[in-house]
PDB file of C-alpha atoms in Angstrom:
ATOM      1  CA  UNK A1386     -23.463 -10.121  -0.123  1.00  0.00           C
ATOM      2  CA  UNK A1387     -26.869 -10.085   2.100  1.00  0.00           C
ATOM      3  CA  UNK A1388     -28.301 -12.780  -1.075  1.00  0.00           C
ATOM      4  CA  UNK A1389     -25.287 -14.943  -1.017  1.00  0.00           C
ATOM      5  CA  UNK A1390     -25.597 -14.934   2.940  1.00  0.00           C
ATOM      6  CA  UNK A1391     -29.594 -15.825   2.898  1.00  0.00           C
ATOM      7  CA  UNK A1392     -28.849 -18.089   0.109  1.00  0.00           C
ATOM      8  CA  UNK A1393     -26.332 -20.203   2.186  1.00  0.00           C
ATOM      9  CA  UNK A1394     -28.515 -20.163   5.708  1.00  0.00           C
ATOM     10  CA  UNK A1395     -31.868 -21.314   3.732  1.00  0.00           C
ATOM     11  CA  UNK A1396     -29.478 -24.494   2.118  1.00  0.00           C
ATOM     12  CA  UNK A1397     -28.074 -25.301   5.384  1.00  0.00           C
ATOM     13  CA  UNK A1398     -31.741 -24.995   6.803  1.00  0.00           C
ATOM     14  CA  UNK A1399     -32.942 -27.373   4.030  1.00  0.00           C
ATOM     15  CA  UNK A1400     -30.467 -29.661   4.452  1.00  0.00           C
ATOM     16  CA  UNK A1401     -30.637 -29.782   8.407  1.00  0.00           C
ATOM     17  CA  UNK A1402     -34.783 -30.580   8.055  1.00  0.00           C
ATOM     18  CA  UNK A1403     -33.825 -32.658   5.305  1.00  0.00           C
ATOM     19  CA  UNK A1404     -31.004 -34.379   8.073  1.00  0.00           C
ATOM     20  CA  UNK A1405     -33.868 -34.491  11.074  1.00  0.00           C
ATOM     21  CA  UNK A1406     -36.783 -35.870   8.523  1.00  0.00           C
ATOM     22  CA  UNK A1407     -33.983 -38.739   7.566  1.00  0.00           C
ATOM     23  CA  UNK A1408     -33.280 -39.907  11.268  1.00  0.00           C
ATOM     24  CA  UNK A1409     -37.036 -39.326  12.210  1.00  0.00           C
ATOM     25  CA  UNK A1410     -37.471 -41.694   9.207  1.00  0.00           C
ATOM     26  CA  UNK A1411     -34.845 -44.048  10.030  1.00  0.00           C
ATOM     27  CA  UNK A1412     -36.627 -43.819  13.679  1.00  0.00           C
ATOM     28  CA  UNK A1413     -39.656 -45.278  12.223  1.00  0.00           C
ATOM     29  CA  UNK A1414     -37.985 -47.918   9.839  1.00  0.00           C
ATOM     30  CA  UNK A1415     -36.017 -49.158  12.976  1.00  0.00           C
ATOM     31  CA  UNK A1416     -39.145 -49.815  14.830  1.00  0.00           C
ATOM     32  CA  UNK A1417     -40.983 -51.383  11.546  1.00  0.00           C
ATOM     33  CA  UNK A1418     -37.583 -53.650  11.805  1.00  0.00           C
ATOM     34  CA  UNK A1419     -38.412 -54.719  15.405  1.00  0.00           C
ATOM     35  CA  UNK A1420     -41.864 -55.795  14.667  1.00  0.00           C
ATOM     36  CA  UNK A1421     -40.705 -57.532  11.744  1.00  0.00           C
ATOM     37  CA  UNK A1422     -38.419 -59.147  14.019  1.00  0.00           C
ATOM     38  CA  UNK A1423     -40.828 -60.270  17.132  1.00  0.00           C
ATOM     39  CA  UNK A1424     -43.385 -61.126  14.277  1.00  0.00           C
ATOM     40  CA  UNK A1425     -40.781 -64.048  12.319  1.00  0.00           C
ATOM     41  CA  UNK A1426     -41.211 -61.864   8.935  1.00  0.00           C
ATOM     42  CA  UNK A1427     -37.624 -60.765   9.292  1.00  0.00           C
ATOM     43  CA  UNK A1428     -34.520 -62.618  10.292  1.00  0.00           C
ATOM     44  CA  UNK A1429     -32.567 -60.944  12.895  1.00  0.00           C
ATOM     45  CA  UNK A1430     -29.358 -61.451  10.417  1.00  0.00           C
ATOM     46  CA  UNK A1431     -31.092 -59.559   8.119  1.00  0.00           C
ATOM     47  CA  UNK A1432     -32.420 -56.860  10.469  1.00  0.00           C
ATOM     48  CA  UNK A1433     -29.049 -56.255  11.360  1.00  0.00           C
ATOM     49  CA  UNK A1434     -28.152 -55.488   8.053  1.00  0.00           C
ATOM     50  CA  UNK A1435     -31.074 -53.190   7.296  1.00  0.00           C
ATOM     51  CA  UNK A1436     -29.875 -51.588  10.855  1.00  0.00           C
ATOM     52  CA  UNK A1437     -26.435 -50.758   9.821  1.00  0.00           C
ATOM     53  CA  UNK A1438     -27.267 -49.463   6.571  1.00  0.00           C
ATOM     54  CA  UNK A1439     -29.870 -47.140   7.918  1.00  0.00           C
ATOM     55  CA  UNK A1440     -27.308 -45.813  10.616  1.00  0.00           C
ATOM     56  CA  UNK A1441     -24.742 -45.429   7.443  1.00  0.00           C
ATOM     57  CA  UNK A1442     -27.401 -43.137   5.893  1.00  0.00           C
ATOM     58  CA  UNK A1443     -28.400 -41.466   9.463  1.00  0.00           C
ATOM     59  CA  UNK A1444     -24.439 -40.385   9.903  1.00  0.00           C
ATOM     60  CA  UNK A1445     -24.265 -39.458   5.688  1.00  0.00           C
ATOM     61  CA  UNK A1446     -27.220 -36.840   6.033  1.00  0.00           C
ATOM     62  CA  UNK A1447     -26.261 -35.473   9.545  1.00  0.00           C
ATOM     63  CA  UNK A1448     -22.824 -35.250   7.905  1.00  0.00           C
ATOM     64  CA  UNK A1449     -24.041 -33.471   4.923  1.00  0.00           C
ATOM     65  CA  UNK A1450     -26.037 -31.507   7.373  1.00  0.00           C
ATOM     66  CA  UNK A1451     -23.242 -30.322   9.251  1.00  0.00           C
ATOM     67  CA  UNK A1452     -21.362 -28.955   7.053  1.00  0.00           C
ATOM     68  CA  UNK A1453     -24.447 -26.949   5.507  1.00  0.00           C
ATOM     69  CA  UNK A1454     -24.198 -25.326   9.004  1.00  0.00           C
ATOM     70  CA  UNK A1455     -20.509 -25.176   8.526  1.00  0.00           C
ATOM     71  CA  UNK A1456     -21.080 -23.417   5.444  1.00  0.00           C
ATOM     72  CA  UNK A1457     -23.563 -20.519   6.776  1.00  0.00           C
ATOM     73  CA  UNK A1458     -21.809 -20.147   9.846  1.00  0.00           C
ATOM     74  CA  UNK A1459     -18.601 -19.746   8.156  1.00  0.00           C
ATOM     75  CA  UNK A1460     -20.463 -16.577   5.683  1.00  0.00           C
ATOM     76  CA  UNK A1461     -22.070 -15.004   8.468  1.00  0.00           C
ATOM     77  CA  UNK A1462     -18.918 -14.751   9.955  1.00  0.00           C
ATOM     78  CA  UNK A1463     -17.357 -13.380   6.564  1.00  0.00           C
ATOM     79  CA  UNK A1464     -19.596 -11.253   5.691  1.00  0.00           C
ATOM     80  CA  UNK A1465     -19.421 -10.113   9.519  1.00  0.00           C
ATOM     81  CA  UNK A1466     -15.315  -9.128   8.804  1.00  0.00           C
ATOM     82  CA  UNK A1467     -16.761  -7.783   5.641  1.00  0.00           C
ATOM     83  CA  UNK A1468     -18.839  -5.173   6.880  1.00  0.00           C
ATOM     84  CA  UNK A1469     -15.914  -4.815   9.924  1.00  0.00           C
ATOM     85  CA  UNK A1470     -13.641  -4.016   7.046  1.00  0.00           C
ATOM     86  CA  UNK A1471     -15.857  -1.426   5.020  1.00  0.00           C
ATOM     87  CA  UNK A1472     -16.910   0.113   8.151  1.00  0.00           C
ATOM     88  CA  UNK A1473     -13.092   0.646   8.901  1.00  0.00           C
ATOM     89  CA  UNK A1474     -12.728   1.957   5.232  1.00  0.00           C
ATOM     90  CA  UNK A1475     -14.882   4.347   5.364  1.00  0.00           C
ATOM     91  CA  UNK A1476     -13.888   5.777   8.645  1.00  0.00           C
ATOM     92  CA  UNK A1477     -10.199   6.399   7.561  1.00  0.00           C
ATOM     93  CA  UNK A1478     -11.610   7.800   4.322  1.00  0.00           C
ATOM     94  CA  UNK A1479     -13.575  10.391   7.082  1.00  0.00           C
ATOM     95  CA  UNK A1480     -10.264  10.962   8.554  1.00  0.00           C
ATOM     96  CA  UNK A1481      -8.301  11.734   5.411  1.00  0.00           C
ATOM     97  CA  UNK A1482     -11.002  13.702   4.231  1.00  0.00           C
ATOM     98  CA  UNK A1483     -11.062  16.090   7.323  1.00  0.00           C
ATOM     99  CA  UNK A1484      -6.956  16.143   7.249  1.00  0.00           C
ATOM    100  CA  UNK A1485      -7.356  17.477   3.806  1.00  0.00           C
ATOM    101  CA  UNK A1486      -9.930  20.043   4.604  1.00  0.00           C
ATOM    102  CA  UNK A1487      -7.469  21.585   7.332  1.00  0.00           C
ATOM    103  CA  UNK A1488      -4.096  21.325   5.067  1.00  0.00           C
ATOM    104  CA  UNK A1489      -5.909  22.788   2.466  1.00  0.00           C
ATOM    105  CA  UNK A1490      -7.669  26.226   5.116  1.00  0.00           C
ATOM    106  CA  UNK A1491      -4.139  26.226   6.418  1.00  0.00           C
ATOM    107  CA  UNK A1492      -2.841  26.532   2.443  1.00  0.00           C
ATOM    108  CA  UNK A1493      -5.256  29.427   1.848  1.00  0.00           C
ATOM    109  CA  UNK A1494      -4.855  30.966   4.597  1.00  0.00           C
ATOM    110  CA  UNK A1495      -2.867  34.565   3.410  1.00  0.00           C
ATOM    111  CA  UNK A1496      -0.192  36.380   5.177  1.00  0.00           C
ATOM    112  CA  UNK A1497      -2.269  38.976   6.109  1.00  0.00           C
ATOM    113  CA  UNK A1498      -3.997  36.909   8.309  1.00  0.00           C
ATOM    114  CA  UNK A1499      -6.700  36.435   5.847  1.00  0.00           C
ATOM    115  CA  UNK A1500      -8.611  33.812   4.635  1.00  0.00           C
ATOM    116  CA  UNK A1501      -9.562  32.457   1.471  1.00  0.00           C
ATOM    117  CA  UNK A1502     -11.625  29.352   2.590  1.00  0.00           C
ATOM    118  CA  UNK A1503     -14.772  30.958   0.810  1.00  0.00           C
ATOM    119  CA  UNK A1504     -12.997  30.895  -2.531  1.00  0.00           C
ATOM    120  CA  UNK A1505     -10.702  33.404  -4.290  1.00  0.00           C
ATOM    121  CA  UNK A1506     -12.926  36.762  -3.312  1.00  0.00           C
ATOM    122  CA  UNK A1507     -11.884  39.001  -0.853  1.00  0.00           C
ATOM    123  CA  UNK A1508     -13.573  41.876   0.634  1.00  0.00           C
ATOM    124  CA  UNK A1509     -11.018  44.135  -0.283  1.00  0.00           C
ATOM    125  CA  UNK A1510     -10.976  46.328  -3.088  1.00  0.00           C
ATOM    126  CA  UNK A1511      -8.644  46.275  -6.051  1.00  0.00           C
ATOM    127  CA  UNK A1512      -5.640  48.364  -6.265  1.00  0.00           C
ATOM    128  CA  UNK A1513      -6.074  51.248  -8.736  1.00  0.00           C
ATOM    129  CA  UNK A1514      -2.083  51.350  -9.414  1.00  0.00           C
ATOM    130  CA  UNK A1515      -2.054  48.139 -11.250  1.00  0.00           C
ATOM    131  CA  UNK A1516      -2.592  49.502 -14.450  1.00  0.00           C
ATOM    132  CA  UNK A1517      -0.494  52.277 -14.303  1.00  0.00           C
ATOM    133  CA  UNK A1518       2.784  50.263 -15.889  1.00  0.00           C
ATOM    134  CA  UNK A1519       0.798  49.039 -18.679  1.00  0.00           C
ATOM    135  CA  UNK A1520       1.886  50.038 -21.950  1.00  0.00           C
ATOM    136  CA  UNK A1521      -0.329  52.397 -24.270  1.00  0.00           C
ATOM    137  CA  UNK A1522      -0.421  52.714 -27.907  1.00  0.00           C
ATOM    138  CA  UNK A1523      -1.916  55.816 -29.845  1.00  0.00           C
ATOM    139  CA  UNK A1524      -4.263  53.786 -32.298  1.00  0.00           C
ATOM    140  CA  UNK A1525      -4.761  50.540 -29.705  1.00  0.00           C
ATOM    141  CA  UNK A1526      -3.609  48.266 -31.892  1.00  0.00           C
ATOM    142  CA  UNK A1527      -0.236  46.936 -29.654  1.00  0.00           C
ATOM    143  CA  UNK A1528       1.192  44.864 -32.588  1.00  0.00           C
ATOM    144  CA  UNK A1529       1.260  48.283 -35.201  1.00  0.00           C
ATOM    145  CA  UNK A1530       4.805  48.633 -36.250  1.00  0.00           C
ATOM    146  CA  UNK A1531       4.428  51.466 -37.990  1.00  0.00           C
ATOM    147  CA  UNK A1532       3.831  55.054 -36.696  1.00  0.00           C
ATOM    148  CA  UNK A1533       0.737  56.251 -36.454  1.00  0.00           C
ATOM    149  CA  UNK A1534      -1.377  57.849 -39.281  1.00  0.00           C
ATOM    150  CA  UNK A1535      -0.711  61.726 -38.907  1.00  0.00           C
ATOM    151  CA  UNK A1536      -3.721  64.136 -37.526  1.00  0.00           C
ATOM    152  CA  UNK A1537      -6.204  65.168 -40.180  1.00  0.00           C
ATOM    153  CA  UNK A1538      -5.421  68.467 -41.628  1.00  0.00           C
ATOM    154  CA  UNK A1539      -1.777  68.249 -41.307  1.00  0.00           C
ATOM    155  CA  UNK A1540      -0.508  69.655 -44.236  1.00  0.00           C
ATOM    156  CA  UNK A1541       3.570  68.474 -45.157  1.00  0.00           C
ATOM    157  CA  UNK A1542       5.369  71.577 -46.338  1.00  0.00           C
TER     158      UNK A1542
END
């Protein structure tokens, strides 16, 4: 964006010299015309001639200057509602961002009154009753559907 901007100002600078050299030129031609003129090298039919075209090109290059500064006024003011824009952007990304933070402390927070905005610890011990309901099986295998292998030294009689 900054390049395309600096691009477009330099070519509207070139062209605006390139606008004031013409008329400076056309400045000088005019008074080469004059002397030409007073001097009976030049007939005044034909200095009138040479005096319209050079005003033609005069009111071409200021044209063509002109809208060079059209051009790079025009993309510094884009680039102005450009950087307006992504400014804006990236304030109400700031905002969402902080609205999420809170919804998600006010998610975590428990019932107890506790918090889990540090992650899933807690400073509280585990409960020792929460294996108590689990299932146990004599040789630890929990799919066995058989009965377990009887004590060594059991004798059947």
């Amino acid at each position: 964006m900054r390049r395309k901007q600096l691009i477009t100002a330099g070519l509207a600078t070139v062209a605006t010299i390139h606008a004031a050299h013409s008329v400076y030129q056309s400045m000088e031609a005019r008074n080469v015309r004059h002397k030409a003129v007073q001097q009976g090298r030049l007939s005044p039919r034909e200095a009138k001639k040479l005096k319209t075209k050079a005003i033609m090109q005069d009111a071409a290059s200021v044209g063509i200057a002109a809208l060079g500064i059209k051009g790079a006024i025009s993309e510094v003011k884009q680039a102005r509602e450009q950087a307006k824009s992504i400014n804006e952007w990236k304030q109400e990304r700031e905002r969402r961002h902080q609205k999420r933070i809170e919804r998600l402390k006010r998610a975590n927070d428990d019932h107890d009154g506790r918090s889990r905005a540090n992650g899933w610890a807690t400073s509280i011990a585990p409960q020792e009753h929460r294996y108590v309901d689990v299932p146990r099986y004599a040789d630890g295998n929990p799919y066995s559907a058989a009965l377990p292998a009887p004590p060594i030294g059991y004798d059947r009689q």
